[in-house]
Every structure is written in C-alpha cells, then in structure tokens.
Coordinates of C-alpha atoms and ligand atoms in Angstrom, one line a residue:
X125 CA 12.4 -7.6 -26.0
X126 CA 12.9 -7.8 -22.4
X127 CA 8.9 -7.7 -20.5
X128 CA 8.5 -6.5 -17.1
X129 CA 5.0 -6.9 -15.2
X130 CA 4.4 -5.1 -11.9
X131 CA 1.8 -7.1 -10.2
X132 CA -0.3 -6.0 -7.5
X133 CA -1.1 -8.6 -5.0
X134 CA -4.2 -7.6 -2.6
X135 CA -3.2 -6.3 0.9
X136 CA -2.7 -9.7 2.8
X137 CA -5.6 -12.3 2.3
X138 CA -4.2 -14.8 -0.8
X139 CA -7.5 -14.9 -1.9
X140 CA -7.3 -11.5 -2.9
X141 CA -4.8 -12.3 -5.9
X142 CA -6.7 -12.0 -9.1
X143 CA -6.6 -14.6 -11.9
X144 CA -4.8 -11.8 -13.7
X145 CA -2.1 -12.0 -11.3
X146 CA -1.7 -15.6 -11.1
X147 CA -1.1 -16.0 -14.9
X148 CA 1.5 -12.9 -14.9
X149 CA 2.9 -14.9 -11.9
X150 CA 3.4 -17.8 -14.1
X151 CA 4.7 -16.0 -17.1
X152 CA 7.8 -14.4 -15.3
X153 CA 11.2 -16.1 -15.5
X154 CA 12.7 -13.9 -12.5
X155 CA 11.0 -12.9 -9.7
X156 CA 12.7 -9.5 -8.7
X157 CA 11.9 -9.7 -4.5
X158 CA 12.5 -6.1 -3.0
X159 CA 13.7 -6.4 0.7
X160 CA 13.4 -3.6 2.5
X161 CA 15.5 -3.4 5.4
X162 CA 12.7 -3.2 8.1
X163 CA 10.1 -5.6 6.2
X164 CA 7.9 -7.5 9.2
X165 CA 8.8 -11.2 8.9
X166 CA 5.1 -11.6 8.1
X167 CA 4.5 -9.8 5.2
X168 CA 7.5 -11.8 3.5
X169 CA 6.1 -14.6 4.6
X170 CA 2.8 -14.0 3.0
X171 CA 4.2 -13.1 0.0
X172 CA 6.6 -16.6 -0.1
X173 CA 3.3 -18.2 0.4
X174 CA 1.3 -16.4 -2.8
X175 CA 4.2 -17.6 -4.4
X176 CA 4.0 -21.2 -3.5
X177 CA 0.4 -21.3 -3.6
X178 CA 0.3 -19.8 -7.5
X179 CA 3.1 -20.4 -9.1
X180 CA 2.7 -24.2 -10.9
X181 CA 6.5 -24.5 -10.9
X182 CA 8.6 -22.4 -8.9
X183 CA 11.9 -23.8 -10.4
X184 CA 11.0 -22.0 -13.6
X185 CA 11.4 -19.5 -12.2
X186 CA 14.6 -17.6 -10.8
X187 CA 14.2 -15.3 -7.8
X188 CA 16.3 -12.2 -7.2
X189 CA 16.6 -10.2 -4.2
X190 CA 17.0 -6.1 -4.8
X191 CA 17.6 -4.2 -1.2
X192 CA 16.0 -1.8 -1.3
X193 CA 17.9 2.0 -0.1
X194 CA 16.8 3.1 3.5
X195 CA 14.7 6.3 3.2
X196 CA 15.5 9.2 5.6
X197 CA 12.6 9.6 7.4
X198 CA 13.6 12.1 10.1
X199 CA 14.8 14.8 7.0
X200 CA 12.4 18.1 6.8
X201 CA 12.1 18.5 3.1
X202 CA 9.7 15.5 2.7
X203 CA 9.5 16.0 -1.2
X204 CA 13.8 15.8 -1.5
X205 CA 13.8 12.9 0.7
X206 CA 11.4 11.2 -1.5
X207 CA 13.1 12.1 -4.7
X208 CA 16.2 11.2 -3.4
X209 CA 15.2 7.7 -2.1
X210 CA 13.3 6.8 -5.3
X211 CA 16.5 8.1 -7.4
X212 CA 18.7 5.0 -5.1
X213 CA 15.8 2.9 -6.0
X214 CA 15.9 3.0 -9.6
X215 CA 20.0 2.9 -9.0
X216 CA 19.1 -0.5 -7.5
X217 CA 16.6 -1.7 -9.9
X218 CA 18.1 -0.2 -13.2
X219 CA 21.4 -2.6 -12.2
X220 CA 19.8 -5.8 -10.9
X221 CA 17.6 -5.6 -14.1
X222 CA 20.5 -5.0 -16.6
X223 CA 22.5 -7.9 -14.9
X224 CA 20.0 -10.5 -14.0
X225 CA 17.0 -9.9 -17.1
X226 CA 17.8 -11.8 -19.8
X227 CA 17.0 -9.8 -23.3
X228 CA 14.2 -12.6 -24.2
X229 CA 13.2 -12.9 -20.7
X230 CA 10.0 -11.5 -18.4
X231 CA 10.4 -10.2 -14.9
X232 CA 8.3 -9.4 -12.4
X233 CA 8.2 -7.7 -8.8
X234 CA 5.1 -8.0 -7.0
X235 CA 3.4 -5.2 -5.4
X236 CA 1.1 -4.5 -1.5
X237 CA -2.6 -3.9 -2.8
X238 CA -2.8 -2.1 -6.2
X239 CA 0.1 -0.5 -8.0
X240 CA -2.0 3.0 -8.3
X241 CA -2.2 3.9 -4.8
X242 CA 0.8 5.0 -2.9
X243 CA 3.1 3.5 -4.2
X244 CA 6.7 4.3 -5.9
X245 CA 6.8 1.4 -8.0
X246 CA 5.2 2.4 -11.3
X247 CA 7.3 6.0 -11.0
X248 CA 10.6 3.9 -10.2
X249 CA 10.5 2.0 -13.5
X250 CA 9.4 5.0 -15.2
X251 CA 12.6 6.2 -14.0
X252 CA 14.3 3.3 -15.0
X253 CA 13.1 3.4 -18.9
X254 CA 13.5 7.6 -18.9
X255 CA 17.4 6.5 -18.3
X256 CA 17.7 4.6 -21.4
X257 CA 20.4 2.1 -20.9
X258 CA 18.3 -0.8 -20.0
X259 CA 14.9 -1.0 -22.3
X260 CA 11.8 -3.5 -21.6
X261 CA 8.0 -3.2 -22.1
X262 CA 5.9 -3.4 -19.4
X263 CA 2.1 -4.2 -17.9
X264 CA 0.5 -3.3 -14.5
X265 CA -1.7 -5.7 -13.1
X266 CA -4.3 -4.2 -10.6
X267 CA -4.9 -5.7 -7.3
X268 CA -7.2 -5.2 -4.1
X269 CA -6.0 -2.4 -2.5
X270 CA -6.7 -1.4 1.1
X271 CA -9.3 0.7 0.3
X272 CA -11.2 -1.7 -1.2
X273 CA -11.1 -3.5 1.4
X274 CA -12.4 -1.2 4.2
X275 CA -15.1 -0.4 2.4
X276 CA -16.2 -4.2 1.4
X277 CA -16.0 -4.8 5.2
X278 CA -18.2 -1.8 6.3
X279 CA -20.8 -2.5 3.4
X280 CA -20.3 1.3 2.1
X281 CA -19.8 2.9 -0.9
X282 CA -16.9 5.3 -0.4
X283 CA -18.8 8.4 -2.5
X284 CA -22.3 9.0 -2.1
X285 CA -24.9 10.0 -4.7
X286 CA -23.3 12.4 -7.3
X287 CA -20.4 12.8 -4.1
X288 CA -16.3 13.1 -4.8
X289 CA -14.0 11.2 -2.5
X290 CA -10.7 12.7 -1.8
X291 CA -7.5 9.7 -0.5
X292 CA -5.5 11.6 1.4
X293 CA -2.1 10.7 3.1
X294 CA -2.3 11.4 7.3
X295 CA 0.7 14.4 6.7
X296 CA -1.7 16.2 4.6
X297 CA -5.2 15.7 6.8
X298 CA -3.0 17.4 9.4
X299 CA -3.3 20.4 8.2
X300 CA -7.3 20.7 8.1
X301 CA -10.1 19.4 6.5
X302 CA -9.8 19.5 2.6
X303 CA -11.8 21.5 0.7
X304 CA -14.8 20.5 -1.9
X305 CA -15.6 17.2 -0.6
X306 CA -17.4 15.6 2.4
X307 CA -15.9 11.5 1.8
X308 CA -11.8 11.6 3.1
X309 CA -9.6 8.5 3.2
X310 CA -6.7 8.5 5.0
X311 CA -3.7 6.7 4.5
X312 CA -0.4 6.4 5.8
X313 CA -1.1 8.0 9.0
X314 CA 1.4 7.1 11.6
X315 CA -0.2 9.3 14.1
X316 CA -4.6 10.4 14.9
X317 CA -4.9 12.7 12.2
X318 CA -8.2 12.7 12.5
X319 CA -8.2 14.3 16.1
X320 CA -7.5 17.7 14.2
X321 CA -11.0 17.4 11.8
X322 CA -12.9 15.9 15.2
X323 CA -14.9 18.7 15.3
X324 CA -16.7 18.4 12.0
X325 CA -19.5 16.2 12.4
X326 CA -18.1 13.0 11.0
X327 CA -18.6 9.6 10.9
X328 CA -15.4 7.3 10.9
X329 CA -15.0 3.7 9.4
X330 CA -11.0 2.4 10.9
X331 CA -9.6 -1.0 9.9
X332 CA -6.4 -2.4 10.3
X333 CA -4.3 -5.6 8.8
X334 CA -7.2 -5.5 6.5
X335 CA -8.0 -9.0 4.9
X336 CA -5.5 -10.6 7.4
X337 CA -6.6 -12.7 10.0
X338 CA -5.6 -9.5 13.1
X339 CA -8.0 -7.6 11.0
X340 CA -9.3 -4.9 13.1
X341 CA -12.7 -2.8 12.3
X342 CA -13.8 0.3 14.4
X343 CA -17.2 2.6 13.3
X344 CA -19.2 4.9 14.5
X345 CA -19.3 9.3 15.2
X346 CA -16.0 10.1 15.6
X347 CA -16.1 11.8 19.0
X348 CA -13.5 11.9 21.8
X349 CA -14.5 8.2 23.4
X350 CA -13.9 6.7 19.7
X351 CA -11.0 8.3 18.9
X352 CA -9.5 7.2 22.8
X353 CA -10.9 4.0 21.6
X354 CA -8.8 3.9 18.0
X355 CA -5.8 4.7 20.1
X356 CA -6.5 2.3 22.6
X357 CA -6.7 -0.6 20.1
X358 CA -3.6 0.5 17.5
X359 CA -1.4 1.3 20.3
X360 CA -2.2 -2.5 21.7
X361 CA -1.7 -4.5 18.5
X362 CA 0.9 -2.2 17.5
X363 CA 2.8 -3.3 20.6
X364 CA 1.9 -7.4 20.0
X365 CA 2.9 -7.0 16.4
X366 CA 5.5 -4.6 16.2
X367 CA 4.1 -3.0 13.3
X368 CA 0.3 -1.2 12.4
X369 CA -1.2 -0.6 8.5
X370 CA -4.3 1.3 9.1
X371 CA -6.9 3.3 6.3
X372 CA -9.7 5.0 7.2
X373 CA -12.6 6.9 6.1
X374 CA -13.6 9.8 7.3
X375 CA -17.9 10.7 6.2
X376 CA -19.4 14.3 7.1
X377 CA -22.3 13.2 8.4
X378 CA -24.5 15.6 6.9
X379 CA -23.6 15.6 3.3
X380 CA -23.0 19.4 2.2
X381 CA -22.0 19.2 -1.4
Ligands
LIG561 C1 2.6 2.5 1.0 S1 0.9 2.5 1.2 C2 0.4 1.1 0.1 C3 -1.0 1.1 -0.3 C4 -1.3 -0.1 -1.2 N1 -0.7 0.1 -2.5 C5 -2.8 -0.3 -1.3 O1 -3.3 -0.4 -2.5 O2 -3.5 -0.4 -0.3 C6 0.7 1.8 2.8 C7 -0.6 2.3 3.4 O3 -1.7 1.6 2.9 C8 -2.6 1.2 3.9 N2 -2.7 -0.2 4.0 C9 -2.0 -1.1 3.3 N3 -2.3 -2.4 3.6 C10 -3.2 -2.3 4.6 C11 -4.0 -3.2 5.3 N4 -3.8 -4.6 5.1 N5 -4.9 -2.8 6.2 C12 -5.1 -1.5 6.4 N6 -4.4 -0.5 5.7 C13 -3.5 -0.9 4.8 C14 -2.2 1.9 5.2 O4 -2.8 3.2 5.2 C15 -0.7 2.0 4.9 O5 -0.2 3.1 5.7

C-alpha cells in the first residue's frame, strides 16, 4: 500500500522540526516539493536546508516538484475561489502521485507550521482519496505553528483562566469584534484589521517572521501610536523583504467572560 505523511515543519527556525518529523523525513522515498509560483527564495531555501540538515541520505530519496495552480485572488466570491483553487490542486497532486508514487513506496510533502491551522493540505489529499483512482494511507505529523510561537515569545498563555480563544483570519476581524470571547488571534491579515476593534480596550501582542532571525515583536495597549507604530515597522520590512507573515493576538484587557 502506497503511505503518504504530511509533515509539518515549524514556521522558519530548523530547530523547530520535531523528532517526529525528522524520522517521517527519513522514511519517505519521494519528497513531493510544492512550488508555488510566487514562493520567497527564502522560504525554499529554508526548507532545502531542513532537508539537508535531517535527512541521513538525501539520495534515498527522490524529489518531485508539483506547481502548484495560481489562486485568483482579486475574485469576489472568496469561498468559489477557494474551492476552485484547491479542486486544481488536487488535479496536480492526484496526477504527480499516481505517476511518480510507487505502489510499495512512502511520500511525503512538507508543510509551514502545523498542518491544522490554515492550511489546504490535509483537505487537498482528502480530496485526492474521496476521488478514488489513486489509494494510499496516510499520517499527519504536527509541527510548531506560528501561534505557538507568538505566544512562547511574549511569555503568555493565549486563554486565560477558564477563557476561550477564538483564531481568526484578518477578512473576518474586519467585520467587528467576535462574539463570546475576549482572547482573538489573527491570521492572515494582509491589511490592520485590528484598527476596526481599536476601540475595545485591548492589549495587542504582534510578531513577524516568527522564529526567523527578522523576527519582529511589538506589545502593548493597542492605541493609535501602536497601531502607527505596527504599520510603521511591517510597511519597512515588508519593503526590505518583499514579503510579511504576521499573527497576532488581540487580549480585552479587562476579561468580561
Ligand atoms: C497560510 S497560513 C499558515 C499557518 C501555518 N500553518 C501555521 O501553523 O502557522 C499563513 C499565516 O500564518 C501566519 N504565519 C505563518 N508563519 C509565520 C511566521 N513565521 N511569523 C508570523 N506569522 C506567521 C501568518 O498570519 C500568515 O499570514
């Protein structure tokens, strides 16, 4: 039976792959590499090194490059262009794993930070299996996601005592402060989402390029010279770098619930 482990990989530092991942790393004959066609130079390089660093002998092991579909990101109907993309995704990966996985053989793709969290891989391959022409098992392998990571560098918990916490992408903060909890990460958010919840007494924890060494950290009430201040700073390494992954948490300062 064909075995395919999705492995999650941390969110930059190689320190953060676990010993989990280093064995799956070593058990996969082909490496399935997704390019995506505006991947920073950096993160493929990071990922090459993981690679070299963990795996005890790279020839062992084939490598296979899937392009990944571009994803309309101008179109309306966020949901459609979603669905739409991941259906040319599993297109992709349904035929690279037919051709290149042997019928003994284990693949892998690796995965940014944890497989759970915003991110289409786990619902691509379920795609993939619901099809039925190509059949493997497969194992998820957790990893140190981003919001991990903010919170290990702040020295907080994300929920306080008896507290929910709600992870939230930027798109949907937009539209107010969600209901039932006082504890909001947000992700993916391209613009200052928090600007529209500025006026509810929080506290903001920021960090970008998290466990890289551009790693950025901002704290404090979240009030009009902090937010100028977040803007300030993303709009600045944004510009050096060419590209920005921020999370943040947003923490009502008096806790209601
Ligand atoms: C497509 S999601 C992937 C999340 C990933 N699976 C995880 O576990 O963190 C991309 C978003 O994750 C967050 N992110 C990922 N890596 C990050 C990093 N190194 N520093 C800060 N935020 C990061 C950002 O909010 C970014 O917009």
């Amino acid at each position: 039976m064909r075995r395919l482990l999705l492995i999650g990989i941390g969110v930059g530092d190689p320190a953060y792959v676990t010993v989990e991942a280093i064995a799956a790393l070593n058990e996969a004959d082909v490496l399935f590499v997704v390019e995506k066609p505006d991947e920073r130079r950096e993160l493929v390089r990071l990922r090459e090194e993981i690679c070299s660093r963990y795996i005890e002998d790279e020839s062992a092991c084939r490598i296979v490059h899937v392009a990944d579909p571009e994803r309309d990101r101008g179109a309306q109907a966020y949901r459609s262009a979603v669905e739409d993309w991941r259906r040319r995704r599993a297109d992709a990966w349904e035929a690279a794993l037919a051709a290149e996985l042997g019928p003994d053989e284990c693949g892998a793709f690796l995965v940014w930070g944890d497989p759970s969290l915003y991110d289409s891989t786990l619902a691509v391959v379920d795609d993939v299996l619901a099809r039925g022409s190509v059949s493997f098992e497969h194992r998820v392998i957790p990893g140190i996601g981003s919001v991990q990571v903010l919170a290990a560098r702040f020295r907080i918990p994300l929920n306080r005592v008896g507290g929910a916490v709600q992870i939230t992408p930027g798109r949907l903060l937009r539209e107010g402060w969600p209901a039932g909890v006082d504890d909001v990460v947000v992700m993916l958010d391209a613009t200052s989402a928090f600007r529209v919840v500025a006026d509810e007494g929080l506290e903001i924890y920021w960090g970008a390029y998290l466990g890289t060494p551009d790693e950025l950290l901002l704290s404090g009430p979240l009030d009009e010279a902090l937010m100028d201040e977040i803007e300030r700073v993303r709009a600045d390494a944004r510009e050096r770098k060419g590209w920005i992954m921020d999370t943040y948490l947003l923490r009502r300062r008096r806790q209601v619930r």
